[in-house]
Amino acid sequence: MSPLTWAYIGDAVYELYIRKHLIDTTNLKPNKLHKEAIKYVKAGAQAKILETLQNNLTEEEKEVVRRSRNTQTHHLPKNANSTDYMYSTAFEGLIGYLYLTKQDERINEILQKIFINDT
């Protein structure tokens, strides 16, 4: 399967995880929830998350990240630089790969580290 396909589904899985976490841990109204979620889902934040996770990834996961990072996307959001976007695609690719290979426990392990490192 294409790394861009992994990233496509990984984007949705990650955003859903972030939204669920915020709903479970805050009492914010939808507009504030959205603004808070953006802090986690923007390209720069995802690139930083991937950087903090690198030493905790298996060799297989590092290969998925490498393949996803090196994929040509032909798209750059207006609020992201090319390096951040490349690494955010790699992060989403990893989440998507794990989701599609039914490694839900591993997704939870990885995504829990985001909030541990964030506090």
PDB file of C-alpha atoms in Angstrom:
ATOM      1  CA  MET A   1       0.000   0.000   0.000  1.00  0.00           C
ATOM      2  CA  SER A   2       1.197   3.504  -0.747  1.00  0.00           C
ATOM      3  CA  PRO A   3       2.662   5.568   2.101  1.00  0.00           C
ATOM      4  CA  LEU A   4       0.333   8.389   1.037  1.00  0.00           C
ATOM      5  CA  THR A   5      -2.599   6.039   1.641  1.00  0.00           C
ATOM      6  CA  TRP A   6      -1.213   5.342   5.110  1.00  0.00           C
ATOM      7  CA  ALA A   7      -0.920   9.101   5.702  1.00  0.00           C
ATOM      8  CA  TYR A   8      -4.444   9.717   4.395  1.00  0.00           C
ATOM      9  CA  ILE A   9      -6.036   7.373   6.923  1.00  0.00           C
ATOM     10  CA  GLY A  10      -3.480   8.268   9.601  1.00  0.00           C
ATOM     11  CA  ASP A  11      -4.535  11.914   9.427  1.00  0.00           C
ATOM     12  CA  ALA A  12      -8.140  10.960  10.208  1.00  0.00           C
ATOM     13  CA  VAL A  13      -7.223   8.473  12.955  1.00  0.00           C
ATOM     14  CA  TYR A  14      -4.899  10.966  14.649  1.00  0.00           C
ATOM     15  CA  GLU A  15      -7.388  13.830  14.507  1.00  0.00           C
ATOM     16  CA  LEU A  16     -10.129  11.610  15.940  1.00  0.00           C
ATOM     17  CA  TYR A  17      -7.797  10.540  18.750  1.00  0.00           C
ATOM     18  CA  ILE A  18      -6.956  14.176  19.551  1.00  0.00           C
ATOM     19  CA  ARG A  19     -10.609  15.223  19.521  1.00  0.00           C
ATOM     20  CA  LYS A  20     -11.612  12.326  21.769  1.00  0.00           C
ATOM     21  CA  HIS A  21      -8.783  13.088  24.183  1.00  0.00           C
ATOM     22  CA  LEU A  22      -9.786  16.758  24.407  1.00  0.00           C
ATOM     23  CA  ILE A  23     -13.435  15.905  24.968  1.00  0.00           C
ATOM     24  CA  ASP A  24     -12.469  13.421  27.682  1.00  0.00           C
ATOM     25  CA  THR A  25     -10.062  15.747  29.476  1.00  0.00           C
ATOM     26  CA  THR A  26     -11.577  19.224  29.094  1.00  0.00           C
ATOM     27  CA  ASN A  27     -14.908  20.928  29.360  1.00  0.00           C
ATOM     28  CA  LEU A  28     -14.423  23.175  26.332  1.00  0.00           C
ATOM     29  CA  LYS A  29     -17.106  24.262  23.893  1.00  0.00           C
ATOM     30  CA  PRO A  30     -16.724  23.152  20.239  1.00  0.00           C
ATOM     31  CA  ASN A  31     -15.015  26.349  19.017  1.00  0.00           C
ATOM     32  CA  LYS A  32     -12.408  26.128  21.798  1.00  0.00           C
ATOM     33  CA  LEU A  33     -12.052  22.372  21.210  1.00  0.00           C
ATOM     34  CA  HIS A  34     -11.229  23.095  17.576  1.00  0.00           C
ATOM     35  CA  LYS A  35      -8.645  25.728  18.480  1.00  0.00           C
ATOM     36  CA  GLU A  36      -7.026  23.379  20.994  1.00  0.00           C
ATOM     37  CA  ALA A  37      -7.004  20.470  18.519  1.00  0.00           C
ATOM     38  CA  ILE A  38      -5.207  22.599  15.924  1.00  0.00           C
ATOM     39  CA  LYS A  39      -2.234  22.841  18.296  1.00  0.00           C
ATOM     40  CA  TYR A  40      -1.758  19.083  17.902  1.00  0.00           C
ATOM     41  CA  VAL A  41      -2.724  18.450  14.284  1.00  0.00           C
ATOM     42  CA  LYS A  42      -0.800  21.186  12.467  1.00  0.00           C
ATOM     43  CA  ALA A  43       2.247  20.058  10.498  1.00  0.00           C
ATOM     44  CA  GLY A  44       4.828  21.647  12.801  1.00  0.00           C
ATOM     45  CA  ALA A  45       3.359  19.960  15.865  1.00  0.00           C
ATOM     46  CA  GLN A  46       3.251  16.563  14.164  1.00  0.00           C
ATOM     47  CA  ALA A  47       6.861  16.927  13.000  1.00  0.00           C
ATOM     48  CA  LYS A  48       7.915  17.722  16.580  1.00  0.00           C
ATOM     49  CA  ILE A  49       5.959  14.729  17.916  1.00  0.00           C
ATOM     50  CA  LEU A  50       7.678  12.408  15.456  1.00  0.00           C
ATOM     51  CA  GLU A  51      11.063  13.767  16.509  1.00  0.00           C
ATOM     52  CA  THR A  52      10.340  12.969  20.169  1.00  0.00           C
ATOM     53  CA  LEU A  53       9.136   9.463  19.270  1.00  0.00           C
ATOM     54  CA  GLN A  54      12.090   8.432  17.074  1.00  0.00           C
ATOM     55  CA  ASN A  55      13.998   6.577  19.812  1.00  0.00           C
ATOM     56  CA  ASN A  56      10.886   4.612  20.808  1.00  0.00           C
ATOM     57  CA  LEU A  57      10.058   3.238  17.364  1.00  0.00           C
ATOM     58  CA  THR A  58      10.730  -0.299  16.196  1.00  0.00           C
ATOM     59  CA  GLU A  59      12.824  -0.912  13.086  1.00  0.00           C
ATOM     60  CA  GLU A  60       9.630  -1.679  11.144  1.00  0.00           C
ATOM     61  CA  GLU A  61       8.060   1.599  12.304  1.00  0.00           C
ATOM     62  CA  LYS A  62      11.213   3.540  11.383  1.00  0.00           C
ATOM     63  CA  GLU A  63      11.014   2.045   7.890  1.00  0.00           C
ATOM     64  CA  VAL A  64       7.362   3.114   7.581  1.00  0.00           C
ATOM     65  CA  VAL A  65       8.362   6.615   8.708  1.00  0.00           C
ATOM     66  CA  ARG A  66      11.233   6.711   6.187  1.00  0.00           C
ATOM     67  CA  ARG A  67       9.012   5.577   3.324  1.00  0.00           C
ATOM     68  CA  SER A  68       6.273   8.028   4.256  1.00  0.00           C
ATOM     69  CA  ARG A  69       8.704  10.921   4.698  1.00  0.00           C
ATOM     70  CA  ASN A  70      10.279  10.361   1.299  1.00  0.00           C
ATOM     71  CA  THR A  71       7.005  10.188  -0.624  1.00  0.00           C
ATOM     72  CA  GLN A  72       6.313  13.031  -3.038  1.00  0.00           C
ATOM     73  CA  THR A  73       3.070  14.753  -2.043  1.00  0.00           C
ATOM     74  CA  HIS A  74       2.961  17.640  -4.586  1.00  0.00           C
ATOM     75  CA  HIS A  75       1.080  19.657  -1.990  1.00  0.00           C
ATOM     76  CA  LEU A  76       2.175  22.112   0.671  1.00  0.00           C
ATOM     77  CA  PRO A  77      -0.296  23.764   3.052  1.00  0.00           C
ATOM     78  CA  LYS A  78       0.020  27.542   3.301  1.00  0.00           C
ATOM     79  CA  ASN A  79       0.944  27.408   6.995  1.00  0.00           C
ATOM     80  CA  ALA A  80       3.691  24.776   6.859  1.00  0.00           C
ATOM     81  CA  ASN A  81       7.249  24.659   5.613  1.00  0.00           C
ATOM     82  CA  SER A  82       8.315  21.750   3.421  1.00  0.00           C
ATOM     83  CA  THR A  83      10.385  20.024   6.128  1.00  0.00           C
ATOM     84  CA  ASP A  84       7.582  20.105   8.697  1.00  0.00           C
ATOM     85  CA  TYR A  85       5.099  18.893   6.100  1.00  0.00           C
ATOM     86  CA  MET A  86       7.393  16.037   5.087  1.00  0.00           C
ATOM     87  CA  TYR A  87       7.757  14.886   8.707  1.00  0.00           C
ATOM     88  CA  SER A  88       4.071  15.363   9.490  1.00  0.00           C
ATOM     89  CA  THR A  89       3.261  13.147   6.499  1.00  0.00           C
ATOM     90  CA  ALA A  90       5.691  10.589   7.936  1.00  0.00           C
ATOM     91  CA  PHE A  91       3.948  10.760  11.323  1.00  0.00           C
ATOM     92  CA  GLU A  92       0.510  10.361   9.738  1.00  0.00           C
ATOM     93  CA  GLY A  93       1.896   7.518   7.617  1.00  0.00           C
ATOM     94  CA  LEU A  94       3.031   5.717  10.748  1.00  0.00           C
ATOM     95  CA  ILE A  95      -0.353   6.124  12.451  1.00  0.00           C
ATOM     96  CA  GLY A  96      -2.162   5.018   9.295  1.00  0.00           C
ATOM     97  CA  TYR A  97       0.062   1.982   8.818  1.00  0.00           C
ATOM     98  CA  LEU A  98      -0.482   0.898  12.415  1.00  0.00           C
ATOM     99  CA  TYR A  99      -4.230   1.407  12.064  1.00  0.00           C
ATOM    100  CA  LEU A 100      -4.482  -0.532   8.808  1.00  0.00           C
ATOM    101  CA  THR A 101      -2.415  -3.397  10.237  1.00  0.00           C
ATOM    102  CA  LYS A 102      -4.714  -3.483  13.283  1.00  0.00           C
ATOM    103  CA  GLN A 103      -2.022  -2.491  15.788  1.00  0.00           C
ATOM    104  CA  ASP A 104      -4.425  -0.455  17.924  1.00  0.00           C
ATOM    105  CA  GLU A 105      -2.551  -1.080  21.163  1.00  0.00           C
ATOM    106  CA  ARG A 106       0.636   0.302  19.612  1.00  0.00           C
ATOM    107  CA  ILE A 107      -1.226   3.380  18.337  1.00  0.00           C
ATOM    108  CA  ASN A 108      -2.451   4.019  21.868  1.00  0.00           C
ATOM    109  CA  GLU A 109       1.073   3.604  23.282  1.00  0.00           C
ATOM    110  CA  ILE A 110       2.487   6.079  20.792  1.00  0.00           C
ATOM    111  CA  LEU A 111      -0.291   8.628  21.089  1.00  0.00           C
ATOM    112  CA  GLN A 112      -0.284   8.513  24.899  1.00  0.00           C
ATOM    113  CA  LYS A 113       3.348   9.670  24.773  1.00  0.00           C
ATOM    114  CA  ILE A 114       2.159  12.898  23.137  1.00  0.00           C
ATOM    115  CA  PHE A 115       0.227  13.911  26.213  1.00  0.00           C
ATOM    116  CA  ILE A 116       2.874  12.688  28.640  1.00  0.00           C
ATOM    117  CA  ASN A 117       5.487  14.801  26.816  1.00  0.00           C
ATOM    118  CA  ASP A 118       3.074  17.730  26.553  1.00  0.00           C
ATOM    119  CA  THR A 119       2.576  18.169  30.290  1.00  0.00           C
TER     120      THR A 119
END
